[in-house]
Short mmCIF file of C-alpha atoms and ligand atoms in Angstrom, two decimals:
data_model
loop_
_atom_site.label_atom_id
_atom_site.label_comp_id
_atom_site.label_asym_id
_atom_site.label_seq_id
_atom_site.Cartn_x
_atom_site.Cartn_y
_atom_site.Cartn_z
CA MET A 19 -110.86 85.63 118.24
CA THR A 20 -107.32 85.02 117.04
CA SER A 21 -106.48 88.68 117.25
CA GLU A 22 -108.07 88.77 120.70
CA ILE A 23 -105.64 86.03 121.79
CA SER A 24 -102.70 87.78 120.13
CA ASN A 25 -103.58 90.99 121.91
CA TYR A 26 -103.89 89.25 125.23
CA ILE A 27 -100.52 87.52 124.86
CA ARG A 28 -98.87 90.80 123.94
CA ARG A 29 -100.43 92.57 126.91
CA HIS A 30 -99.51 89.78 129.29
CA GLU A 31 -95.90 89.72 128.17
CA ALA A 32 -95.63 93.50 128.36
CA ALA A 33 -96.83 93.25 131.97
CA ILE A 34 -94.75 90.28 133.05
CA ALA A 35 -91.38 91.20 131.48
CA PRO A 36 -90.57 94.21 133.72
CA LEU A 37 -91.81 92.40 136.84
CA TYR A 38 -89.59 89.44 136.05
CA LYS A 39 -86.63 91.74 135.46
CA ASP A 40 -87.23 93.56 138.73
CA TYR A 41 -87.46 90.24 140.60
CA SER A 42 -84.23 88.94 139.00
CA GLN A 43 -82.33 92.10 139.85
CA LYS A 44 -83.44 91.92 143.47
CA LEU A 45 -82.39 88.29 143.61
CA TRP A 46 -78.96 89.20 142.26
CA ASP A 47 -78.58 92.08 144.74
CA LEU A 48 -79.42 89.83 147.67
CA SER A 49 -76.94 87.18 146.49
CA LEU A 50 -74.09 89.67 146.38
CA SER A 51 -74.72 90.93 149.86
CA GLY A 52 -77.42 89.68 152.17
CA SER A 53 -79.39 92.08 154.34
CA GLU A 54 -82.85 92.16 155.81
CA GLU A 55 -83.70 95.10 153.60
CA ARG A 56 -82.68 93.29 150.42
CA GLU A 57 -84.50 90.17 151.54
CA LYS A 58 -87.68 92.16 152.03
CA ALA A 59 -87.25 93.84 148.63
CA LEU A 60 -86.91 90.40 147.03
CA VAL A 61 -90.03 88.99 148.71
CA GLU A 62 -92.04 92.02 147.60
CA ALA A 63 -90.77 91.81 144.03
CA LYS A 64 -91.60 88.10 143.97
CA GLU A 65 -95.13 88.80 145.21
CA ARG A 66 -95.69 91.47 142.54
CA TYR A 67 -94.44 89.06 139.89
CA LEU A 68 -96.45 86.04 141.04
CA LYS A 69 -99.60 88.07 141.60
CA VAL A 70 -100.06 88.34 137.84
CA TYR A 71 -100.58 84.56 137.74
CA ASN A 72 -103.08 84.69 140.55
CA ASN A 73 -105.79 86.38 138.45
CA SER A 74 -108.63 83.84 138.19
CA GLU A 75 -110.64 85.85 135.66
CA GLU A 76 -107.72 85.88 133.27
CA PHE A 77 -107.05 82.19 133.86
CA ARG A 78 -110.65 81.26 132.99
CA GLN A 79 -110.29 83.11 129.71
CA ILE A 80 -106.95 81.43 128.88
CA ARG A 81 -108.43 78.04 129.67
CA GLN A 82 -111.38 78.68 127.41
CA TRP A 83 -109.15 79.75 124.53
CA LYS A 84 -107.00 76.68 125.07
CA SER A 85 -109.91 74.24 125.09
CA SER A 86 -111.71 75.83 122.15
CA HIS A 87 -108.74 74.93 119.89
CA VAL A 88 -108.85 78.17 117.99
CA GLN A 89 -106.43 78.09 115.09
CA THR A 90 -103.50 80.23 116.05
CA ASP A 91 -100.02 80.13 114.62
CA PRO A 92 -97.70 77.61 116.29
CA ILE A 93 -95.71 80.30 118.09
CA GLU A 94 -98.83 81.77 119.66
CA ALA A 95 -100.20 78.37 120.54
CA ARG A 96 -96.96 77.57 122.34
CA GLN A 97 -97.00 80.92 124.15
CA LEU A 98 -100.57 80.36 125.25
CA LYS A 99 -99.72 76.88 126.52
CA LEU A 100 -96.75 78.12 128.56
CA ILE A 101 -98.66 81.09 129.94
CA HIS A 102 -101.48 78.70 130.90
CA ASP A 103 -99.04 76.37 132.67
CA ALA A 104 -97.54 79.28 134.58
CA PHE A 105 -101.00 80.28 135.79
CA VAL A 106 -102.09 76.83 137.00
CA PRO A 107 -100.11 76.43 140.26
CA HIS A 108 -101.02 79.98 141.28
CA GLN A 109 -104.76 79.52 140.97
CA ILE A 110 -105.05 79.55 144.71
CA LYS A 111 -106.83 81.98 146.99
CA GLU A 112 -104.58 84.93 147.64
CA ASP A 113 -104.30 84.40 151.39
CA VAL A 114 -103.45 80.70 150.88
CA LEU A 115 -100.82 81.62 148.31
CA ARG A 116 -99.31 84.09 150.74
CA ASP A 117 -99.42 81.46 153.47
CA ILE A 118 -97.51 79.01 151.24
CA VAL A 119 -94.83 81.60 150.38
CA ARG A 120 -94.51 82.47 154.07
CA ARG A 121 -94.10 78.80 155.04
CA GLU A 122 -91.57 78.16 152.29
CA THR A 123 -89.54 81.21 153.32
CA GLU A 124 -89.67 80.16 156.96
CA ILE A 125 -88.32 76.68 156.22
CA GLU A 126 -85.62 78.09 153.95
CA ASN A 127 -84.59 80.54 156.66
CA LEU A 128 -84.36 77.68 159.12
CA PHE A 129 -81.99 75.90 156.76
CA ASN A 130 -79.91 79.05 156.36
CA THR A 131 -79.68 79.98 160.01
CA PHE A 132 -79.74 76.61 161.78
CA ARG A 133 -76.60 75.68 163.68
CA ALA A 134 -76.23 72.08 164.76
CA ASN A 135 -75.10 70.94 168.16
CA PHE A 136 -71.65 69.52 167.64
CA GLU A 137 -68.90 68.75 170.15
CA GLY A 138 -70.46 70.94 172.77
CA GLY A 139 -70.72 73.96 170.50
CA GLU A 140 -72.54 75.12 167.37
CA ALA A 141 -71.57 74.15 163.85
CA SER A 142 -72.71 75.39 160.45
CA ASP A 143 -73.52 73.06 157.61
CA ASN A 144 -70.23 73.96 155.94
CA GLN A 145 -68.24 73.12 159.05
CA LEU A 146 -69.88 69.70 159.27
CA ARG A 147 -69.19 69.10 155.60
CA ASP A 148 -65.54 70.01 156.17
CA VAL A 149 -65.33 67.32 158.83
CA LEU A 150 -66.87 64.74 156.48
CA ARG A 151 -64.46 65.78 153.76
CA ASN A 152 -61.24 65.85 155.77
CA GLU A 153 -61.50 64.04 159.10
CA ASN A 154 -59.82 60.66 159.44
CA ASP A 155 -61.22 59.74 162.84
CA ILE A 156 -64.36 57.66 162.21
CA THR A 157 -65.98 58.50 165.56
CA ARG A 158 -65.74 62.19 164.81
CA ARG A 159 -67.02 61.60 161.28
CA ARG A 160 -70.02 59.81 162.72
CA ALA A 161 -70.73 62.67 165.13
CA ALA A 162 -70.58 65.19 162.26
CA TRP A 163 -72.91 63.10 160.12
CA GLU A 164 -75.42 62.79 162.95
CA ALA A 165 -75.21 66.53 163.62
CA SER A 166 -75.93 67.21 159.92
CA LYS A 167 -79.31 65.49 160.38
CA GLN A 168 -80.49 67.63 163.28
CA ILE A 169 -82.07 70.12 160.89
CA GLY A 170 -84.35 67.33 159.63
CA HIS A 171 -85.86 66.91 163.06
CA GLU A 172 -86.31 70.68 163.22
CA VAL A 173 -88.19 71.12 159.91
CA ALA A 174 -90.00 67.78 159.38
CA SER A 175 -93.37 68.71 160.86
CA GLN A 176 -93.45 72.10 159.11
CA LEU A 177 -92.47 70.46 155.84
CA LEU A 178 -95.26 67.88 156.19
CA GLU A 179 -97.78 70.66 156.79
CA LEU A 180 -96.56 72.45 153.69
CA ILE A 181 -96.84 69.25 151.66
CA ALA A 182 -100.41 68.74 152.89
CA ILE A 183 -101.30 72.26 151.72
CA ARG A 184 -99.60 71.79 148.36
CA ASN A 185 -101.54 68.55 147.89
CA ARG A 186 -104.87 70.03 148.97
CA GLU A 187 -104.54 72.92 146.51
CA ALA A 188 -103.46 70.62 143.67
CA ARG A 189 -106.50 68.43 144.30
CA ASN A 190 -108.73 71.51 144.22
CA LEU A 191 -107.29 72.17 140.78
CA GLY A 192 -108.22 68.66 139.65
CA TYR A 193 -104.89 66.82 139.97
CA PRO A 194 -104.37 63.61 142.01
CA ASP A 195 -101.68 65.38 144.05
CA TYR A 196 -99.07 68.12 143.87
CA TYR A 197 -96.42 65.75 142.57
CA SER A 198 -98.45 64.70 139.53
CA MET A 199 -99.45 68.29 138.86
CA MET A 200 -95.84 69.41 138.77
CA PHE A 201 -94.87 66.58 136.41
CA GLU A 202 -97.63 67.54 134.03
CA LEU A 203 -96.76 71.24 134.18
CA GLN A 204 -93.11 70.36 133.49
CA GLU A 205 -94.23 68.39 130.44
CA LEU A 206 -92.86 65.18 131.94
CA ASP A 207 -94.68 61.86 131.66
CA GLU A 208 -94.60 60.47 135.20
CA LYS A 209 -95.01 56.83 134.17
CA TRP A 210 -92.32 57.09 131.53
CA VAL A 211 -89.85 58.82 133.85
CA PHE A 212 -90.35 56.25 136.60
CA SER A 213 -89.98 53.27 134.31
CA LEU A 214 -86.85 54.93 132.89
CA PHE A 215 -85.45 55.32 136.40
CA GLU A 216 -86.24 51.70 137.15
CA ARG A 217 -84.32 50.65 134.06
CA LEU A 218 -81.36 52.87 134.99
CA GLU A 219 -81.34 51.42 138.49
CA HIS A 220 -81.33 47.92 137.08
CA LEU A 221 -78.66 48.57 134.45
CA SER A 222 -76.31 50.38 136.81
CA GLU A 223 -76.61 47.78 139.57
CA PRO A 224 -73.51 45.67 138.76
CA ILE A 225 -71.15 48.52 137.88
CA PHE A 226 -72.29 50.62 140.82
CA SER A 227 -71.77 47.72 143.22
CA GLU A 228 -68.32 47.07 141.82
CA MET A 229 -67.29 50.73 141.90
CA LYS A 230 -68.67 51.19 145.41
CA ALA A 231 -66.91 48.10 146.78
CA GLU A 232 -63.60 49.51 145.59
CA LEU A 233 -64.41 52.94 147.01
CA ASP A 234 -65.51 51.49 150.35
CA ALA A 235 -62.29 49.50 150.64
CA THR A 236 -60.19 52.63 149.99
CA LEU A 237 -62.16 54.70 152.50
CA LYS A 238 -62.14 52.00 155.18
CA GLU A 239 -58.42 51.61 154.91
CA LYS A 240 -57.97 55.36 155.18
CA TYR A 241 -60.22 55.65 158.23
CA ARG A 242 -59.05 52.36 159.74
CA VAL A 243 -62.53 50.92 159.77
CA THR A 244 -62.84 47.16 160.24
CA ASP A 245 -66.64 47.11 160.34
CA LEU A 246 -68.15 45.22 157.40
CA GLN A 247 -71.05 47.66 157.21
CA THR A 248 -70.94 50.79 155.11
CA TYR A 249 -72.49 53.41 157.34
CA PRO A 250 -73.28 56.83 155.87
CA TRP A 251 -70.49 58.62 157.76
CA LEU A 252 -67.95 56.85 155.58
CA TYR A 253 -68.67 59.31 152.75
CA SER A 254 -67.72 62.94 152.22
CA ASP A 255 -71.18 64.53 152.22
CA PRO A 256 -74.30 63.94 154.31
CA PHE A 257 -76.20 62.06 151.55
CA PHE A 258 -73.50 60.20 149.61
CA GLN A 259 -74.35 62.20 146.52
CA GLU A 260 -70.75 63.08 145.65
CA PHE A 261 -67.70 61.05 144.86
CA PRO A 262 -65.39 61.39 147.90
CA ALA A 263 -62.12 63.00 146.84
CA ALA A 264 -60.42 60.71 149.38
CA GLY A 265 -61.41 57.78 147.15
CA ALA A 266 -59.59 59.05 144.04
CA SER A 267 -56.27 57.54 143.04
CA GLU A 268 -54.89 60.88 141.96
CA SER A 269 -55.94 64.38 142.99
CA LEU A 270 -57.22 66.35 140.03
CA ASP A 271 -56.80 69.53 142.04
CA GLU A 272 -53.07 69.30 141.32
CA ILE A 273 -53.79 70.19 137.70
CA PHE A 274 -55.52 73.45 138.56
CA LYS A 275 -53.65 74.65 141.62
CA ASP A 276 -51.80 77.34 139.63
CA SER A 277 -54.38 77.87 136.88
CA ASP A 278 -56.33 80.95 135.95
CA ILE A 279 -59.78 79.31 136.09
CA GLU A 280 -61.47 82.31 134.48
CA ALA A 281 -59.03 82.32 131.55
CA LEU A 282 -59.48 78.57 131.04
CA THR A 283 -63.26 79.03 130.95
CA ARG A 284 -62.85 81.75 128.31
CA ALA A 285 -60.45 79.53 126.34
CA HIS A 286 -62.86 76.60 126.45
CA TYR A 287 -65.81 78.53 125.09
CA ASN A 288 -63.66 80.36 122.53
CA SER A 289 -62.46 76.99 121.30
CA ILE A 290 -66.01 75.92 120.49
CA GLY A 291 -66.73 79.27 118.84
CA LEU A 292 -68.71 80.94 121.62
CA ASP A 293 -67.77 84.36 122.93
CA ILE A 294 -68.27 84.84 126.68
CA GLU A 295 -66.36 88.13 127.10
CA ASP A 296 -69.51 90.14 127.88
CA LEU A 297 -70.75 87.40 130.24
CA LEU A 298 -67.45 87.44 132.15
CA ARG A 299 -67.64 91.21 132.47
CA ARG A 300 -71.08 91.02 134.07
CA ALA A 301 -70.24 88.04 136.28
CA ASP A 302 -69.26 88.12 139.95
CA LEU A 303 -66.71 85.36 140.28
CA TYR A 304 -64.68 85.61 143.47
CA GLU A 305 -65.36 85.04 147.14
CA ARG A 306 -66.37 87.97 149.29
CA GLU A 307 -67.73 88.40 152.78
CA GLY A 308 -71.53 88.32 152.78
CA LYS A 309 -71.81 86.94 149.24
CA SER A 310 -73.78 83.79 148.42
CA GLN A 311 -71.51 80.76 148.65
CA HIS A 312 -73.15 78.92 145.80
CA ALA A 313 -72.92 79.18 142.04
CA PHE A 314 -75.68 80.05 139.61
CA CYS A 315 -76.55 81.78 136.37
CA LEU A 316 -79.37 84.28 136.10
CA ASP A 317 -80.95 85.57 132.91
CA VAL A 318 -82.14 88.94 134.20
CA ASP A 319 -84.19 90.17 131.24
CA HIS A 320 -84.07 87.60 128.38
CA GLU A 321 -82.33 90.36 126.42
CA GLY A 322 -78.68 89.70 127.07
CA ASP A 323 -78.29 90.80 130.68
CA ILE A 324 -77.04 87.44 131.95
CA ARG A 325 -75.14 87.16 135.21
CA VAL A 326 -73.06 84.34 136.62
CA LEU A 327 -72.18 84.07 140.28
CA CYS A 328 -69.28 81.87 141.38
CA ASN A 329 -66.74 81.72 144.20
CA ILE A 330 -63.69 80.56 142.28
CA ARG A 331 -60.93 78.65 143.98
CA LYS A 332 -58.05 77.08 142.11
CA ASN A 333 -59.28 73.51 142.13
CA GLU A 334 -61.03 71.05 139.83
CA ARG A 335 -64.45 71.51 141.37
CA TRP A 336 -64.49 75.21 140.54
CA MET A 337 -63.10 74.60 137.07
CA SER A 338 -66.01 72.28 136.43
CA THR A 339 -68.50 74.64 138.09
CA MET A 340 -67.35 77.57 135.94
CA LEU A 341 -67.73 75.50 132.76
CA HIS A 342 -71.16 74.43 134.01
CA GLU A 343 -72.51 77.88 134.86
CA PHE A 344 -71.24 79.44 131.62
CA GLY A 345 -73.03 76.63 129.80
CA HIS A 346 -76.28 78.02 131.18
CA ALA A 347 -75.09 81.51 130.28
CA VAL A 348 -74.29 80.83 126.61
CA TYR A 349 -77.68 79.12 126.24
CA ASP A 350 -79.33 82.32 127.47
CA LYS A 351 -77.05 84.63 125.52
CA TYR A 352 -77.45 83.03 122.11
CA ASN A 353 -81.23 82.94 122.10
CA ASP A 354 -83.27 84.22 119.20
CA ARG A 355 -84.09 87.85 119.95
CA SER A 356 -86.92 87.81 117.43
CA LEU A 357 -88.85 85.33 119.60
CA PRO A 358 -91.41 86.73 122.05
CA PHE A 359 -90.45 87.08 125.73
CA SER A 360 -91.98 83.85 127.02
CA LEU A 361 -90.20 81.74 124.38
CA ARG A 362 -86.84 83.50 124.70
CA THR A 363 -85.76 80.99 127.32
CA PRO A 364 -84.45 77.41 127.38
CA ALA A 365 -86.98 74.77 126.34
CA HIS A 366 -86.85 73.17 129.79
CA ILE A 367 -84.85 73.07 133.02
CA LEU A 368 -83.45 69.76 131.82
CA THR A 369 -82.23 71.16 128.48
CA THR A 370 -80.28 74.01 130.08
CA GLU A 371 -78.90 71.60 132.69
CA ALA A 372 -77.82 69.34 129.83
CA ILE A 373 -75.77 72.10 128.19
CA ALA A 374 -74.25 73.07 131.54
CA MET A 375 -73.44 69.44 132.39
CA LEU A 376 -72.01 68.69 128.96
CA ASN A 377 -69.47 71.50 129.39
CA GLY A 378 -68.96 70.95 133.12
CA ARG A 379 -67.77 67.40 132.42
CA MET A 380 -64.89 68.67 130.29
CA SER A 381 -62.51 69.34 133.19
CA LYS A 382 -62.24 65.55 133.47
CA ASP A 383 -61.81 64.93 129.76
CA PRO A 384 -58.28 63.82 128.73
CA ASP A 385 -58.49 65.60 125.38
CA TRP A 386 -59.69 68.82 127.04
CA LEU A 387 -56.93 68.63 129.64
CA MET A 388 -54.41 68.66 126.84
CA LYS A 389 -56.02 71.14 124.44
CA ILE A 390 -57.37 73.66 126.95
CA GLY A 391 -55.92 72.64 130.31
CA GLY A 392 -52.38 72.83 128.94
CA LEU A 393 -51.19 69.41 130.11
CA SER A 394 -48.50 67.64 128.15
CA GLU A 395 -49.60 64.61 126.17
CA GLY A 396 -48.07 62.25 128.72
CA ASP A 397 -49.60 64.00 131.74
CA ALA A 398 -52.96 64.29 130.02
CA LYS A 399 -52.95 60.58 129.31
CA ARG A 400 -52.02 59.62 132.85
CA MET A 401 -54.17 62.19 134.68
CA GLY A 402 -56.91 61.83 132.09
CA ALA A 403 -57.36 58.14 132.79
CA SER A 404 -57.89 58.78 136.48
CA ALA A 405 -60.08 61.81 135.67
CA LEU A 406 -62.34 59.69 133.47
CA LYS A 407 -62.64 57.09 136.20
CA THR A 408 -63.61 59.80 138.67
CA LEU A 409 -66.19 61.18 136.25
CA ARG A 410 -67.78 57.77 135.88
CA SER A 411 -67.87 57.24 139.64
CA GLU A 412 -69.40 60.68 140.07
CA MET A 413 -72.09 59.89 137.52
CA LEU A 414 -72.96 56.54 139.09
CA ILE A 415 -73.05 57.91 142.64
CA PHE A 416 -75.18 60.85 141.61
CA LEU A 417 -77.51 58.66 139.55
CA ARG A 418 -78.18 56.26 142.44
CA TRP A 419 -78.64 59.16 144.86
CA ALA A 420 -81.05 60.97 142.54
CA ILE A 421 -83.09 57.79 142.02
CA THR A 422 -83.35 57.46 145.81
CA LEU A 423 -84.52 61.02 146.27
CA VAL A 424 -86.97 61.03 143.35
CA ARG A 425 -88.61 57.78 144.44
CA PHE A 426 -88.93 59.00 148.00
CA GLU A 427 -90.32 62.37 146.99
CA ARG A 428 -93.13 60.78 145.00
CA GLU A 429 -94.10 58.68 148.04
CA LEU A 430 -93.93 61.78 150.20
CA TYR A 431 -96.75 63.31 148.15
CA ARG A 432 -98.69 60.12 147.47
CA ASN A 433 -98.88 58.98 151.06
CA SER A 434 -97.22 61.15 153.66
CA GLY A 435 -98.95 59.21 156.44
CA GLN A 436 -96.74 56.12 156.03
CA ASN A 437 -93.59 55.54 158.05
CA LEU A 438 -91.40 57.95 156.10
CA ASN A 439 -88.35 57.54 158.32
CA SER A 440 -88.07 53.85 157.55
CA LEU A 441 -89.10 54.29 153.91
CA TRP A 442 -86.21 56.71 153.43
CA TRP A 443 -83.67 54.22 154.73
CA LYS A 444 -85.25 51.43 152.73
CA TYR A 445 -84.54 53.32 149.51
CA VAL A 446 -81.10 54.48 150.66
CA GLU A 447 -80.11 50.91 151.51
CA ARG A 448 -81.49 49.38 148.34
CA VAL A 449 -80.42 51.98 145.79
CA GLN A 450 -77.34 53.63 147.32
CA LYS A 451 -76.22 50.53 149.22
CA VAL A 452 -75.55 52.44 152.40
CA THR A 453 -76.16 50.65 155.71
CA PRO A 454 -78.85 52.32 157.84
CA PRO A 455 -77.59 53.17 161.33
CA SER A 456 -79.15 50.65 163.71
CA ASN A 457 -82.24 51.69 165.67
CA ARG A 458 -82.41 55.03 163.96
CA ASP A 459 -85.91 56.49 163.71
CA GLN A 460 -85.39 60.10 162.65
CA PRO A 461 -86.73 62.21 159.74
CA ASP A 462 -83.33 62.18 158.02
CA TRP A 463 -85.03 62.79 154.67
CA ALA A 464 -86.19 66.23 155.84
CA SER A 465 -82.61 67.46 156.10
CA LYS A 466 -82.44 67.64 152.29
CA ILE A 467 -83.32 71.25 151.46
CA HIS A 468 -84.56 70.46 147.94
CA LEU A 469 -87.67 68.73 149.29
CA ALA A 470 -88.72 72.07 150.79
CA SER A 471 -87.29 74.70 148.45
CA SER A 472 -87.20 73.02 145.02
CA PRO A 473 -90.06 70.51 145.10
CA VAL A 474 -90.40 67.96 142.28
CA TYR A 475 -87.22 69.16 140.63
CA TYR A 476 -84.56 66.51 141.08
CA GLN A 477 -85.58 64.27 138.17
CA ASN A 478 -84.44 67.04 135.85
CA TYR A 479 -80.81 66.58 136.87
CA VAL A 480 -80.85 62.95 135.76
CA LEU A 481 -82.70 63.75 132.54
CA GLY A 482 -80.18 66.54 131.93
CA GLU A 483 -77.25 64.10 132.22
CA LEU A 484 -78.96 61.74 129.78
CA MET A 485 -79.48 64.55 127.29
CA ALA A 486 -75.86 65.71 127.72
CA SER A 487 -74.64 62.24 126.71
CA GLN A 488 -77.00 62.18 123.75
CA LEU A 489 -75.76 65.57 122.53
CA LEU A 490 -72.14 64.51 122.91
CA TRP A 491 -72.75 61.35 120.91
CA HIS A 492 -74.45 63.36 118.19
CA ILE A 493 -71.69 65.98 118.14
CA HIS A 494 -68.96 63.35 117.85
CA GLY A 495 -70.77 61.45 115.15
CA LYS A 496 -72.37 64.17 113.06
CA VAL A 497 -71.06 67.62 113.90
CA VAL A 498 -67.28 67.66 114.22
CA ARG A 499 -65.33 66.59 111.20
CA SER A 500 -62.34 65.51 113.18
CA GLY A 501 -61.19 65.49 116.76
CA SER A 502 -63.45 66.05 119.66
CA TYR A 503 -65.62 68.57 121.45
CA ALA A 504 -63.06 71.14 122.63
CA GLY A 505 -61.32 73.09 119.88
CA ASN A 506 -64.10 72.77 117.34
CA PRO A 507 -66.05 75.96 116.49
CA GLU A 508 -68.62 73.75 114.70
CA VAL A 509 -69.76 72.62 118.14
CA GLY A 510 -70.82 76.11 119.21
CA GLN A 511 -72.47 76.77 115.88
CA TYR A 512 -74.41 73.52 116.10
CA LEU A 513 -75.58 74.27 119.65
CA VAL A 514 -76.61 77.83 118.81
CA GLU A 515 -78.64 76.82 115.77
CA ASN A 516 -80.18 73.61 117.09
CA VAL A 517 -80.55 74.06 120.82
CA PHE A 518 -80.19 77.72 121.89
CA LYS A 519 -82.04 79.59 119.17
CA PRO A 520 -85.22 77.52 119.17
CA GLY A 521 -85.77 78.71 122.76
CA ALA A 522 -89.01 77.33 124.17
CA ARG A 523 -90.62 77.14 120.72
CA TYR A 524 -90.94 73.34 121.10
CA ASP A 525 -91.36 71.06 124.09
CA TRP A 526 -88.05 69.62 125.27
CA ASN A 527 -88.36 66.23 123.60
CA THR A 528 -89.36 67.66 120.23
CA LEU A 529 -86.38 69.99 120.47
CA LEU A 530 -84.11 67.04 121.20
CA LYS A 531 -85.49 65.07 118.28
CA LYS A 532 -84.91 67.98 115.93
CA ALA A 533 -81.40 68.50 117.31
CA THR A 534 -80.21 64.87 117.34
CA GLY A 535 -82.64 62.89 115.22
CA GLU A 536 -84.18 61.02 118.14
CA GLU A 537 -86.11 61.63 121.31
CA LEU A 538 -84.40 61.25 124.65
CA ASN A 539 -82.57 57.95 124.50
CA PRO A 540 -80.88 56.81 127.72
CA GLU A 541 -78.63 54.39 125.82
CA HIS A 542 -76.07 57.12 125.15
CA PHE A 543 -75.59 57.73 128.85
CA VAL A 544 -75.57 54.00 129.51
CA ARG A 545 -72.90 53.45 126.87
CA GLN A 546 -70.78 56.30 128.22
CA PHE A 547 -70.94 55.57 131.94
CA VAL A 548 -72.78 52.37 132.80
CA ASP A 549 -71.65 49.68 130.38
CA ASN A 550 -68.51 47.97 131.51
CA ASN A 551 -65.93 48.91 128.92
ZN1 LIG B 620 -77.00 74.00 136.52
#
């Protein structure tokens, strides 16, 4: 029996590894230069890859092995569990599965190709965002914000149909709904996560209100707004998920306007003892016509072929983004090559986000600005203070936004028949403290692409930030002998041994306990960003 399981796992991994690699390569190709041909190649590669998990015969066998509690070694038991979890959401009739992929692709295409009606012409999402970032005229800001919501009206009914199908299939598989299924498959305890979010909402209430009042006053003065309300077009992005640069006392972009962002990224990782030379060589870092405008890291084969895509500009945002993406990349690079394929990967989305976030925060760290950024002690002190304030505001704004979205998304799956338009604004008003536009009854929620393309995902960003703070606390207290994060090779060594190398050998919380001595503890984040100090 045991050897039967071992043989199966080996066969499965031998089959899935090349399909995964092929899919990743096609994804990379498409990101470098979009074309219909490459898009088709990607969809086909994805279908070949996912089809493996569609095999119901195989799934029945895996399930039986899992429930019979055969004694296997811990590594094999973990592999079997993860393979099982990968099969579950694909245990759907082939034509239904294809229908779901087709619907998802259609909605994503709509998001990519939609042009809003704006000032008598057409405007892309980026153009509308530029207006929200730079325009001083509040009437024009309002028009751009409203235009950014048109896509919601366009996709809402299709998205609701897709959600109904996702729910129906999840119920067929024995789950209450798709949302609960995805939590379980991500090894997240829904009750625990929601009570944690409630606590974070409660704890951050005073400091968020205080920070936001100050921000609102700055923005209103800038845009000459006398209205007491804080309508959503006051902010620099369509969802108030980012800290508006216009609200900062000092522009951090000044620091990086003449910097070599790539060299600073190399210097940062070298300073903590991690070599990213090979990763930089394989990366595609600068803007080009036809190239994806986003940033991501892709582990092509779990064997060292790791690729980062960025579109570097000489500003603070790209400095932070580079540090973030190469955080993902070092996690993938320094895995344990002796582990089997399915475990040679981060323990969880939230753990790799944590490493990326931990490093991405450094561009606002006074000590980093001096050691790596090359600022004089005086400048680092002055700029660093305002950088730290910005970082805290960013954290609080993102936290409140993520709580809004996560709460809404659960309701979307639990009861999509309720008045979603008003529910959305109820959460936005309560958690983000943004005034709903009067008499507005539009599916504004549907203009957030994540609800369609990355369902039940957002909670991982918050959990990742919490873990990042916990790691930093542990590193300061137990890992570095003196000084701080940057400039200490012990940091890299600690991360490699305790976070990267274990791969997916343990579930994320066990990993965290082994790495820091305790399970996920939100107090470290609270101490760093929420407590008034
Ligand atoms: Zn990331």
